[in-house]
């Protein structure tokens, strides 16, 4: 990784893991792999960001209010907490998204940091030009974050071994990966970065 790289972990929250309200099959399997990516970026002094889906109790994103998803990641609940085994460094910046009750918001690029600053502004301030992105779910928030990053002019690389999809239709994850690749994303696994 070059010095302008950063790690972006997408939505590794309890509700997206087995036992949660919108579980991604094997969603928790990304956690140990992400912990190794975290170590790698930390050791090189590169920033680590973690996004979280952070919904109000009533939002058009949820089935009960016209959306397509069961309620999940409601702000302040256990389901919205990061998976307990994810080892986020204390200096990792948390990016919250999905707070608007009137729209679906899948991309972390629409998120804000603890200071309320839009995430892309923070990346520019820190001179980050390349994002390595993994987490949940490949076919929704990971894909939308990768595509949005590319559109904003960042380089984006998918961490293939640290992402899993919801797979509402079988093959959704595979199609999402193809879409990211076609849009210009890199695709790597841990071996590619640590060797
Ligand atoms: C997500 C479905 C609904 C995600 C968020 O993080 O991929 N998926 N809300
Ligand atoms: Zn959501």
Coordinates of N, CA and C and ligand atoms in Angstrom, one line a residue:
X1 N 0.8 -1.2 0.0 CA 0.0 0.0 0.0 C 0.9 1.2 0.0
X2 N 0.5 2.3 -0.7 CA 1.2 3.5 -0.7 C 0.8 4.3 0.5
X3 N 1.5 5.4 0.8 CA 1.2 6.2 2.1 C -0.1 6.9 2.1
X4 N -0.8 7.0 0.9 CA -2.1 7.7 0.8 C -3.2 6.7 0.9
X5 N -2.9 5.5 1.4 CA -4.0 4.4 1.5 C -4.6 4.4 2.8
X6 N -5.9 3.9 2.9 CA -6.6 3.8 4.1 C -7.5 2.5 4.0
X7 N -7.8 2.0 5.2 CA -8.7 0.8 5.3 C -10.1 1.3 5.6
X8 N -11.1 0.8 4.9 CA -12.5 1.2 5.2 C -13.3 -0.1 5.4
X9 N -13.7 -0.3 6.6 CA -14.5 -1.5 7.0 C -15.9 -1.2 7.0
X10 N -16.7 -1.9 6.2 CA -18.1 -1.6 6.1 C -19.0 -2.4 7.0
X11 N -19.7 -1.8 7.9 CA -20.9 -2.3 8.6 C -20.8 -3.7 9.2
X12 N -19.7 -3.9 9.9 CA -19.5 -5.2 10.6 C -20.2 -5.1 11.9
X13 N -21.5 -5.2 11.9 CA -22.4 -4.9 13.0 C -23.2 -6.2 13.4
X14 N -23.6 -6.3 14.6 CA -24.3 -7.5 15.1 C -25.5 -7.9 14.2
X15 N -26.3 -6.9 13.8 CA -27.5 -7.3 13.0 C -27.2 -7.9 11.7
X16 N -26.0 -7.7 11.2 CA -25.6 -8.3 9.9 C -24.9 -9.6 10.0
X17 N -24.7 -10.1 11.3 CA -24.1 -11.3 11.5 C -25.1 -12.4 12.0
X18 N -24.7 -13.7 11.9 CA -25.6 -14.7 12.3 C -26.2 -14.4 13.7
X19 N -27.5 -14.5 13.9 CA -28.1 -14.1 15.2 C -28.7 -12.7 15.1
X20 N -28.3 -11.9 14.2 CA -28.9 -10.6 14.0 C -30.2 -10.5 13.3
X21 N -30.7 -9.4 13.1 CA -32.0 -9.2 12.4 C -32.0 -9.2 10.9
X22 N -30.8 -9.0 10.3 CA -30.6 -9.1 8.9 C -29.3 -9.7 8.6
X23 N -29.2 -11.0 9.0 CA -27.9 -11.7 8.9 C -27.4 -12.0 7.5
X24 N -26.2 -11.6 7.3 CA -25.5 -12.0 6.1 C -25.0 -13.4 6.3
X25 N -25.3 -14.4 5.4 CA -24.7 -15.7 5.6 C -23.2 -15.7 5.9
X26 N -22.8 -16.3 6.9 CA -21.3 -16.3 7.3 C -20.8 -14.9 7.5
X27 N -21.6 -14.0 7.8 CA -21.1 -12.6 7.9 C -20.0 -12.4 8.9
X28 N -20.1 -13.2 10.0 CA -19.0 -13.1 11.1 C -17.7 -13.7 10.6
X29 N -17.7 -14.4 9.5 CA -16.4 -15.0 9.0 C -15.4 -13.9 8.5
X30 N -16.0 -12.7 8.3 CA -15.0 -11.7 7.8 C -14.2 -11.1 9.0
X31 N -14.7 -11.3 10.2 CA -14.1 -10.6 11.3 C -12.6 -10.9 11.5
X32 N -12.2 -12.2 11.6 CA -10.8 -12.5 11.8 C -9.9 -12.0 10.7
X33 N -10.5 -12.1 9.5 CA -9.7 -11.6 8.3 C -9.5 -10.1 8.4
X34 N -10.6 -9.4 8.8 CA -10.5 -7.9 8.9 C -9.5 -7.5 10.0
X35 N -9.5 -8.4 11.1 CA -8.6 -8.1 12.2 C -7.1 -8.1 11.7
X36 N -6.9 -9.0 10.7 CA -5.5 -9.0 10.1 C -5.2 -7.8 9.2
X37 N -6.2 -7.4 8.5 CA -6.1 -6.2 7.7 C -5.8 -5.0 8.6
X38 N -6.6 -4.9 9.7 CA -6.4 -3.8 10.7 C -5.0 -3.7 11.2
X39 N -4.4 -4.9 11.5 CA -3.1 -5.0 12.0 C -2.1 -4.5 11.0
X40 N -2.3 -4.9 9.7 CA -1.4 -4.5 8.6 C -1.4 -3.0 8.4
X41 N -2.6 -2.4 8.4 CA -2.7 -1.0 8.2 C -2.2 -0.2 9.4
X42 N -2.5 -0.7 10.5 CA -2.0 -0.1 11.8 C -0.5 0.0 11.8
X43 N 0.1 -1.2 11.5 CA 1.6 -1.3 11.5 C 2.2 -0.3 10.6
X44 N 1.6 0.1 9.5 CA 2.1 1.0 8.6 C 1.7 2.4 8.8
X45 N 1.0 2.6 9.9 CA 0.6 4.0 10.3 C -0.5 4.5 9.3
X46 N -1.3 3.6 8.7 CA -2.3 4.1 7.8 C -3.7 4.1 8.5
X47 N -4.5 5.1 8.1 CA -5.8 5.3 8.8 C -6.7 4.1 8.6
X48 N -7.5 3.9 9.7 CA -8.6 2.8 9.6 C -9.9 3.5 9.9
X49 N -10.9 3.3 9.0 CA -12.2 3.8 9.1 C -13.2 2.6 9.2
X50 N -14.2 2.8 10.1 CA -15.3 1.7 10.1 C -16.6 2.4 10.0
X51 N -17.4 2.0 9.0 CA -18.7 2.6 8.8 C -19.7 1.8 9.6
X52 N -20.8 2.4 10.0 CA -21.9 1.7 10.6 C -23.2 2.2 10.0
X53 N -24.1 1.2 9.8 CA -25.5 1.5 9.4 C -26.1 2.0 10.7
X54 N -26.8 3.2 10.7 CA -27.2 3.8 11.9 C -28.6 4.5 11.7
X55 N -29.6 3.6 11.8 CA -30.9 4.0 11.4 C -31.8 4.5 12.5
X56 N -32.7 5.5 12.2 CA -33.7 5.8 13.2 C -34.7 4.7 13.3
X57 N -35.5 4.7 14.4 CA -36.5 3.6 14.6 C -37.5 3.5 13.5
X58 N -37.9 4.7 12.9 CA -38.8 4.7 11.8 C -38.1 5.3 10.6
X59 N -38.0 4.4 9.5 CA -37.4 4.9 8.3 C -38.0 4.2 7.1
X60 N -38.1 4.8 6.0 CA -38.6 4.2 4.8 C -37.7 3.1 4.3
X61 N -36.6 2.9 4.9 CA -35.6 1.8 4.6 C -36.2 0.5 5.1
X62 N -37.1 0.5 6.1 CA -37.6 -0.7 6.8 C -39.0 -1.1 6.2
X63 N -39.2 -2.4 6.1 CA -40.4 -3.0 5.6 C -41.7 -2.3 6.2
X64 N -41.7 -2.1 7.5 CA -42.9 -1.5 8.1 C -43.2 -0.1 7.7
X65 N -42.3 0.5 7.0 CA -42.5 1.9 6.6 C -42.3 2.0 5.0
X66 N -42.5 0.9 4.3 CA -42.4 1.0 2.9 C -41.2 0.5 2.2
X67 N -40.2 0.1 3.0 CA -38.9 -0.3 2.4 C -38.8 -1.8 2.2
X68 N -37.6 -2.3 2.0 CA -37.5 -3.8 1.7 C -36.8 -4.5 2.8
X69 N -36.4 -3.9 3.9 CA -35.6 -4.6 4.9 C -36.3 -4.7 6.2
X70 N -36.1 -5.9 6.9 CA -36.5 -5.9 8.3 C -35.8 -4.9 9.1
X71 N -36.3 -4.4 10.2 CA -35.6 -3.4 11.0 C -34.2 -4.0 11.4
X72 N -33.2 -3.1 11.3 CA -31.9 -3.5 11.7 C -31.0 -2.3 12.0
X73 N -30.0 -2.5 12.7 CA -29.1 -1.4 13.1 C -29.7 -0.1 13.5
X74 N -30.7 -0.2 14.4 CA -31.3 1.0 14.9 C -30.3 1.6 15.9
X75 N -30.1 2.9 15.7 CA -29.1 3.7 16.5 C -29.2 3.4 18.0
X76 N -28.1 3.1 18.6 CA -28.0 2.9 20.0 C -28.4 1.5 20.5
X77 N -28.8 0.6 19.6 CA -29.2 -0.8 20.0 C -28.0 -1.7 19.9
X78 N -28.1 -2.8 20.6 CA -27.1 -3.9 20.5 C -26.8 -4.3 19.1
X79 N -27.9 -4.4 18.3 CA -27.8 -4.9 16.9 C -26.9 -3.9 16.1
X80 N -26.9 -2.7 16.5 CA -26.1 -1.7 15.7 C -24.6 -1.6 16.2
X81 N -24.3 -2.3 17.3 CA -22.9 -2.3 17.7 C -22.0 -3.1 16.8
X82 N -20.8 -2.8 16.7 CA -19.8 -3.6 16.0 C -19.7 -5.0 16.6
X83 N -19.4 -6.0 15.7 CA -19.2 -7.3 16.2 C -18.2 -7.3 17.3
X84 N -18.4 -8.0 18.4 CA -17.5 -7.9 19.6 C -16.1 -8.4 19.3
X85 N -15.9 -9.2 18.3 CA -14.5 -9.7 18.0 C -13.7 -8.8 17.1
X86 N -14.4 -7.8 16.5 CA -13.7 -6.9 15.6 C -12.8 -6.0 16.5
X87 N -11.5 -6.0 16.1 CA -10.5 -5.3 16.9 C -10.2 -3.9 16.3
X88 N -11.2 -3.0 16.5 CA -11.0 -1.7 16.0 C -9.9 -1.0 16.8
X89 N -8.9 -0.4 16.2 CA -8.0 0.4 17.0 C -8.7 1.6 17.6
X90 N -8.2 2.1 18.8 CA -8.9 3.3 19.4 C -9.0 4.5 18.5
X91 N -8.0 4.6 17.6 CA -8.0 5.8 16.8 C -8.8 5.6 15.5
X92 N -9.4 4.5 15.3 CA -10.2 4.3 14.1 C -11.3 5.3 14.1
X93 N -11.6 5.9 13.0 CA -12.7 6.8 12.9 C -14.0 6.1 12.5
X94 N -15.1 6.4 13.2 CA -16.4 5.7 12.9 C -17.2 6.7 12.0
X95 N -17.7 6.1 10.9 CA -18.5 6.8 9.9 C -19.9 6.3 10.0
X96 N -20.9 7.2 10.3 CA -22.3 6.8 10.5 C -23.0 7.1 9.2
X97 N -23.9 6.3 8.8 CA -24.7 6.5 7.6 C -26.1 5.9 7.8
X98 N -27.1 6.3 6.9 CA -28.4 5.8 7.0 C -29.3 6.5 8.0
X99 N -29.0 7.7 8.4 CA -29.7 8.4 9.4 C -31.0 9.1 8.8
X100 N -31.0 9.3 7.5 CA -32.1 10.0 6.9 C -33.3 9.1 6.9
X101 N -34.5 9.4 7.5 CA -35.6 8.5 7.6 C -36.3 8.4 6.3
X102 N -36.0 9.2 5.3 CA -36.7 9.2 4.0 C -36.0 8.6 2.9
X103 N -34.8 8.0 3.1 CA -34.1 7.4 2.0 C -33.2 6.2 2.4
X104 N -33.0 5.3 1.4 CA -32.1 4.2 1.6 C -30.7 4.9 1.3
X105 N -29.8 4.5 2.2 CA -28.5 5.1 1.9 C -27.4 4.0 2.2
X106 N -26.9 3.5 1.1 CA -26.0 2.3 1.2 C -24.6 2.7 1.3
X107 N -24.2 3.9 0.7 CA -22.8 4.2 0.5 C -22.2 4.9 1.8
X108 N -21.1 4.4 2.2 CA -20.3 5.1 3.3 C -19.9 6.4 2.9
X109 N -19.8 6.7 1.6 CA -19.4 8.0 1.1 C -20.4 9.1 1.5
X110 N -21.7 8.6 1.8 CA -22.7 9.6 2.3 C -22.7 9.7 3.8
X111 N -21.8 9.0 4.4 CA -21.7 9.0 5.9 C -21.0 10.2 6.4
X112 N -21.1 10.4 7.7 CA -20.4 11.5 8.4 C -19.6 11.0 9.6
X113 N -18.5 11.7 9.9 CA -17.6 11.3 11.0 C -18.2 11.8 12.3
X114 N -17.5 11.6 13.4 CA -18.0 12.0 14.8 C -18.1 13.5 14.8
X115 N -17.3 14.2 14.0 CA -17.3 15.7 14.0 C -18.4 16.2 13.1
X116 N -19.2 15.3 12.4 CA -20.2 15.7 11.5 C -19.7 16.0 10.1
X117 N -18.4 15.9 9.9 CA -17.9 16.2 8.5 C -18.2 15.0 7.6
X118 N -18.6 15.4 6.4 CA -18.9 14.4 5.3 C -17.6 13.5 5.2
X119 N -17.8 12.2 5.0 CA -16.6 11.3 4.9 C -15.6 11.7 3.8
X120 N -16.1 12.0 2.6 CA -15.2 12.4 1.6 C -14.3 13.6 1.9
X121 N -14.9 14.5 2.7 CA -14.1 15.7 3.1 C -12.9 15.3 4.0
X122 N -13.2 14.4 4.9 CA -12.2 13.9 5.8 C -11.1 13.2 5.1
X123 N -11.5 12.4 4.1 CA -10.5 11.7 3.3 C -9.6 12.6 2.6
X124 N -10.1 13.7 2.0 CA -9.3 14.7 1.4 C -8.4 15.4 2.3
X125 N -9.0 15.8 3.5 CA -8.2 16.4 4.5 C -7.0 15.6 4.9
X126 N -7.1 14.3 5.0 CA -6.0 13.4 5.4 C -5.2 12.9 4.2
X127 N -5.5 13.5 3.0 CA -4.8 13.2 1.8 C -4.9 11.7 1.4
X128 N -6.0 11.0 1.8 CA -6.2 9.7 1.4 C -6.7 9.6 -0.1
X129 N -6.0 8.8 -0.9 CA -6.4 8.7 -2.3 C -6.8 7.3 -2.7
X130 N -6.5 6.3 -1.9 CA -6.8 5.0 -2.2 C -7.5 4.3 -1.0
X131 N -8.6 3.7 -1.2 CA -9.3 3.0 -0.1 C -9.4 1.5 -0.4
X132 N -9.0 0.7 0.6 CA -9.2 -0.7 0.6 C -10.4 -1.0 1.4
X133 N -11.4 -1.7 0.8 CA -12.8 -1.7 1.3 C -13.2 -3.2 1.5
X134 N -13.7 -3.5 2.7 CA -14.2 -4.9 2.9 C -15.3 -4.8 4.0
X135 N -16.0 -5.9 4.2 CA -17.1 -5.9 5.2 C -18.4 -6.4 4.7
X136 N -19.5 -5.9 5.2 CA -20.8 -6.4 4.9 C -21.7 -5.2 4.3
X137 N -22.5 -5.5 3.4 CA -22.6 -6.7 2.6 C -22.1 -6.4 1.2
X138 N -21.4 -7.4 0.6 CA -20.8 -7.2 -0.7 C -21.7 -6.7 -1.7
X139 N -23.0 -7.2 -1.7 CA -23.9 -6.8 -2.8 C -24.7 -5.5 -2.4
X140 N -24.5 -4.9 -1.3 CA -25.2 -3.6 -1.0 C -24.2 -2.6 -0.6
X141 N -23.9 -2.5 0.7 CA -23.1 -1.3 1.2 C -21.7 -1.4 0.7
X142 N -21.1 -2.6 0.6 CA -19.7 -2.6 0.1 C -19.7 -2.2 -1.3
X143 N -20.5 -2.7 -2.2 CA -20.6 -2.4 -3.6 C -20.8 -0.9 -3.8
X144 N -21.9 -0.3 -3.1 CA -22.2 1.1 -3.3 C -21.1 2.0 -2.8
X145 N -20.4 1.6 -1.7 CA -19.3 2.4 -1.2 C -18.1 2.4 -2.2
X146 N -17.8 1.2 -2.8 CA -16.7 1.1 -3.8 C -17.1 2.0 -5.0
X147 N -18.3 1.8 -5.5 CA -18.7 2.6 -6.7 C -18.7 4.1 -6.5
X148 N -19.2 4.5 -5.3 CA -19.2 5.9 -5.0 C -17.8 6.5 -4.8
X149 N -16.9 5.7 -4.2 CA -15.6 6.2 -4.0 C -14.9 6.4 -5.4
X150 N -15.1 5.5 -6.3 CA -14.6 5.6 -7.7 C -15.1 6.8 -8.3
X151 N -16.4 7.0 -8.2 CA -17.0 8.2 -8.8 C -16.5 9.5 -8.3
X152 N -16.1 9.5 -7.0 CA -15.6 10.7 -6.4 C -14.1 10.9 -6.7
X153 N -13.5 9.9 -7.4 CA -12.1 10.1 -7.8 C -11.1 9.4 -7.0
X154 N -11.6 8.6 -6.0 CA -10.6 7.8 -5.2 C -10.4 6.5 -5.9
X155 N -9.2 5.9 -5.7 CA -9.0 4.6 -6.1 C -9.6 3.7 -5.1
X156 N -10.2 2.6 -5.5 CA -10.8 1.7 -4.6 C -10.5 0.2 -4.9
X157 N -10.2 -0.5 -3.8 CA -9.8 -1.9 -4.0 C -10.7 -2.7 -3.0
X158 N -11.3 -3.7 -3.6 CA -12.2 -4.6 -2.8 C -11.3 -5.7 -2.1
X159 N -11.6 -5.9 -0.8 CA -10.9 -7.0 0.0 C -11.8 -8.2 -0.2
X160 N -11.5 -9.0 -1.2 CA -12.4 -10.1 -1.5 C -12.6 -11.2 -0.4
X161 N -11.5 -11.4 0.4 CA -11.6 -12.4 1.4 C -12.2 -11.8 2.7
X162 N -12.5 -10.5 2.7 CA -13.1 -9.9 3.9 C -14.4 -9.3 3.7
X163 N -15.1 -9.9 2.7 CA -16.5 -9.3 2.4 C -17.4 -10.5 2.2
X164 N -18.7 -10.3 2.5 CA -19.7 -11.4 2.3 C -21.0 -10.6 1.9
X165 N -21.8 -11.3 1.1 CA -23.1 -10.7 0.6 C -24.3 -11.2 1.2
X166 N -25.4 -10.5 1.1 CA -26.7 -10.9 1.6 C -27.3 -12.0 0.7
X167 N -27.0 -11.8 -0.6 CA -27.5 -12.8 -1.6 C -29.0 -13.0 -1.6
X168 N -29.8 -12.0 -1.7 CA -31.2 -12.1 -1.8 C -31.5 -13.0 -3.0
X169 N -30.9 -12.7 -4.1 CA -30.9 -13.6 -5.2 C -29.5 -14.3 -5.3
X170 N -29.5 -15.6 -5.5 CA -28.2 -16.3 -5.6 C -27.4 -15.6 -6.7
X171 N -26.1 -15.4 -6.5 CA -25.2 -14.8 -7.5 C -25.1 -13.3 -7.4
X172 N -25.8 -12.7 -6.4 CA -25.8 -11.2 -6.3 C -24.3 -10.8 -5.9
X173 N -23.7 -11.5 -5.1 CA -22.3 -11.1 -4.7 C -21.4 -11.2 -5.9
X174 N -21.5 -12.3 -6.6 CA -20.6 -12.4 -7.8 C -20.9 -11.3 -8.8
X175 N -22.1 -11.0 -9.0 CA -22.5 -9.9 -9.9 C -21.9 -8.5 -9.4
X176 N -22.0 -8.4 -8.1 CA -21.5 -7.1 -7.5 C -20.0 -7.0 -7.7
X177 N -19.3 -8.1 -7.5 CA -17.9 -8.1 -7.7 C -17.5 -7.7 -9.2
X178 N -18.3 -8.3 -10.1 CA -18.1 -8.0 -11.5 C -18.3 -6.5 -11.8
X179 N -19.4 -6.0 -11.2 CA -19.7 -4.6 -11.4 C -18.6 -3.6 -10.8
X180 N -18.1 -4.0 -9.7 CA -17.0 -3.2 -9.1 C -15.8 -3.2 -10.0
X181 N -15.5 -4.4 -10.5 CA -14.3 -4.6 -11.3 C -14.5 -3.8 -12.6
X182 N -15.6 -3.9 -13.2 CA -15.9 -3.1 -14.4 C -15.8 -1.6 -14.2
X183 N -16.1 -1.2 -13.0 CA -16.1 0.2 -12.7 C -14.7 0.7 -12.4
X184 N -13.7 -0.2 -12.3 CA -12.3 0.2 -12.1 C -11.7 -0.2 -10.8
X185 N -12.5 -0.9 -10.0 CA -12.0 -1.3 -8.7 C -10.9 -2.4 -8.8
X186 N -9.9 -2.4 -7.9 CA -9.0 -3.5 -7.8 C -9.6 -4.5 -6.9
X187 N -9.1 -5.7 -7.0 CA -9.7 -6.8 -6.1 C -8.5 -7.6 -5.6
X188 N -8.4 -7.6 -4.3 CA -7.2 -8.3 -3.7 C -7.6 -9.2 -2.5
X189 N -6.7 -10.1 -2.1 CA -6.8 -10.8 -0.8 C -5.6 -10.4 0.1
X190 N -5.6 -10.9 1.3 CA -4.6 -10.6 2.3 C -3.2 -10.8 1.8
X191 N -3.0 -12.0 1.1 CA -1.7 -12.4 0.6 C -1.1 -11.3 -0.4
X192 N -2.0 -10.7 -1.2 CA -1.5 -9.7 -2.1 C -0.9 -8.5 -1.4
X193 N -1.4 -8.2 -0.2 CA -1.0 -7.0 0.5 C 0.2 -7.3 1.4
X194 N 0.2 -8.5 2.0 CA 1.2 -8.7 3.0 C 2.5 -9.3 2.5
X195 N 2.5 -9.7 1.2 CA 3.7 -10.3 0.7 C 4.6 -9.3 0.1
Ligands
LIG1 C1 -27.0 -3.0 4.2 C2 -29.1 -3.8 3.7 C3 -29.7 -2.8 4.4 C4 -25.5 -3.1 4.2 C5 -27.6 -1.9 5.0 O1 -24.8 -2.7 5.1 O2 -25.0 -3.7 3.2 N1 -27.7 -3.9 3.6 N2 -28.9 -1.9 5.0
LIG2 ZN1 -29.6 -0.5 6.5

